[in-house]
Amino acid sequence: MNIKPLADRVVLKSVEPEETTKSGIILAAAAQEKPQMAEVVAVGPGGIVDGKEVKMYVNVGDKVITSKYSGTEVKLDGCEYSIVRQSDILAIVE
């Protein structure tokens, strides 16, 4: 089953968070923060949103940083995705 976002929405799949710190300390699952880095899985067509023209700047496969706790969590075929507006994406990681 595929997810096809509408308007200025983007479907993201979270990149797994680090389980150890730079100094080698292993973090418990409860101590890990929600990952802010994700991979773009699908991109909506853009168009007119709230009376304004929206151009999509992200592409499938881009790694992006999103604002914390943004979007809607969706579970499909055993995978967890997040659907966010393009405006919730803060940066593209190159």
Tab-separated table of C-alpha atoms in Angstrom:
chain	number	residue	atom	x	y	z
A	1	MET	CA	0.000	0.000	0.000
A	2	ASN	CA	1.334	3.447	-0.915
A	3	ILE	CA	0.750	6.822	0.715
A	4	LYS	CA	0.143	9.711	-1.682
A	5	PRO	CA	0.138	13.062	0.160
A	6	LEU	CA	-2.090	15.916	-0.938
A	7	ALA	CA	-1.308	19.621	-1.407
A	8	ASP	CA	1.786	20.736	0.560
A	9	ARG	CA	2.080	17.561	2.649
A	10	VAL	CA	5.213	15.388	2.839
A	11	VAL	CA	5.460	11.789	4.097
A	12	LEU	CA	8.564	11.125	6.213
A	13	LYS	CA	10.166	8.005	7.638
A	14	SER	CA	12.234	8.625	10.765
A	15	VAL	CA	15.937	7.904	10.742
A	16	GLU	CA	16.782	5.665	13.716
A	17	PRO	CA	18.058	7.680	16.722
A	18	GLU	CA	21.529	7.128	18.115
A	19	GLU	CA	21.567	4.528	20.876
A	20	THR	CA	24.944	5.636	22.234
A	21	THR	CA	26.401	9.036	22.989
A	22	LYS	CA	29.665	10.263	21.471
A	23	SER	CA	31.423	9.227	24.669
A	24	GLY	CA	30.054	5.660	24.380
A	25	ILE	CA	27.234	5.747	26.948
A	26	ILE	CA	24.323	3.518	25.884
A	27	LEU	CA	20.950	5.273	26.161
A	28	ALA	CA	17.776	3.519	27.290
A	29	ALA	CA	14.784	3.842	24.961
A	30	ALA	CA	13.051	6.191	27.426
A	31	ALA	CA	16.053	8.541	27.437
A	32	GLN	CA	16.187	8.891	23.659
A	33	GLU	CA	14.596	11.944	22.128
A	34	LYS	CA	12.163	11.761	19.253
A	35	PRO	CA	14.315	11.898	16.109
A	36	GLN	CA	14.168	15.168	14.221
A	37	MET	CA	15.937	13.784	11.143
A	38	ALA	CA	13.862	11.879	8.609
A	39	GLU	CA	13.903	10.662	5.028
A	40	VAL	CA	11.312	11.926	2.540
A	41	VAL	CA	9.204	9.011	1.244
A	42	ALA	CA	6.548	10.911	-0.752
A	43	VAL	CA	5.841	14.536	-1.695
A	44	GLY	CA	2.507	16.162	-2.487
A	45	PRO	CA	1.998	18.192	-5.681
A	46	GLY	CA	1.937	21.625	-4.031
A	47	GLY	CA	-0.426	24.073	-5.710
A	48	ILE	CA	-2.807	26.543	-4.088
A	49	VAL	CA	-2.920	26.162	-0.285
A	50	ASP	CA	-4.855	28.681	1.831
A	51	GLY	CA	-5.072	31.002	-1.196
A	52	LYS	CA	-1.306	31.048	-1.821
A	53	GLU	CA	0.801	29.247	-4.423
A	54	VAL	CA	3.046	26.619	-2.774
A	55	LYS	CA	6.110	25.272	-4.592
A	56	MET	CA	7.551	22.007	-3.255
A	57	TYR	CA	11.273	22.234	-2.434
A	58	VAL	CA	11.870	18.710	-1.104
A	59	ASN	CA	12.242	15.543	-3.170
A	60	VAL	CA	11.839	11.841	-2.434
A	61	GLY	CA	15.041	10.535	-0.848
A	62	ASP	CA	16.070	13.848	0.767
A	63	LYS	CA	17.130	13.715	4.414
A	64	VAL	CA	15.450	16.544	6.313
A	65	ILE	CA	15.229	18.034	9.785
A	66	THR	CA	11.721	18.712	11.070
A	67	SER	CA	10.398	20.732	13.951
A	68	LYS	CA	9.984	18.667	17.101
A	69	TYR	CA	6.619	16.924	17.562
A	70	SER	CA	5.235	18.145	14.238
A	71	GLY	CA	2.933	16.252	11.924
A	72	THR	CA	0.661	13.256	12.252
A	73	GLU	CA	1.994	9.782	13.049
A	74	VAL	CA	0.699	6.977	10.797
A	75	LYS	CA	1.436	3.238	10.937
A	76	LEU	CA	1.093	1.374	7.636
A	77	ASP	CA	2.244	-2.170	6.796
A	78	GLY	CA	4.288	-2.327	10.010
A	79	CYS	CA	6.233	0.891	9.280
A	80	GLU	CA	5.746	4.199	11.066
A	81	TYR	CA	5.499	7.373	9.012
A	82	SER	CA	4.934	11.018	9.792
A	83	ILE	CA	2.876	13.304	7.540
A	84	VAL	CA	3.895	16.954	7.837
A	85	ARG	CA	3.374	20.194	5.961
A	86	GLN	CA	6.371	21.358	3.988
A	87	SER	CA	6.519	24.414	6.281
A	88	ASP	CA	7.285	22.055	9.242
A	89	ILE	CA	10.544	21.019	7.530
A	90	LEU	CA	13.359	23.204	8.795
A	91	ALA	CA	16.273	22.083	6.603
A	92	ILE	CA	17.503	19.609	3.994
A	93	VAL	CA	20.636	17.709	5.084
A	94	GLU	CA	23.207	17.341	2.301
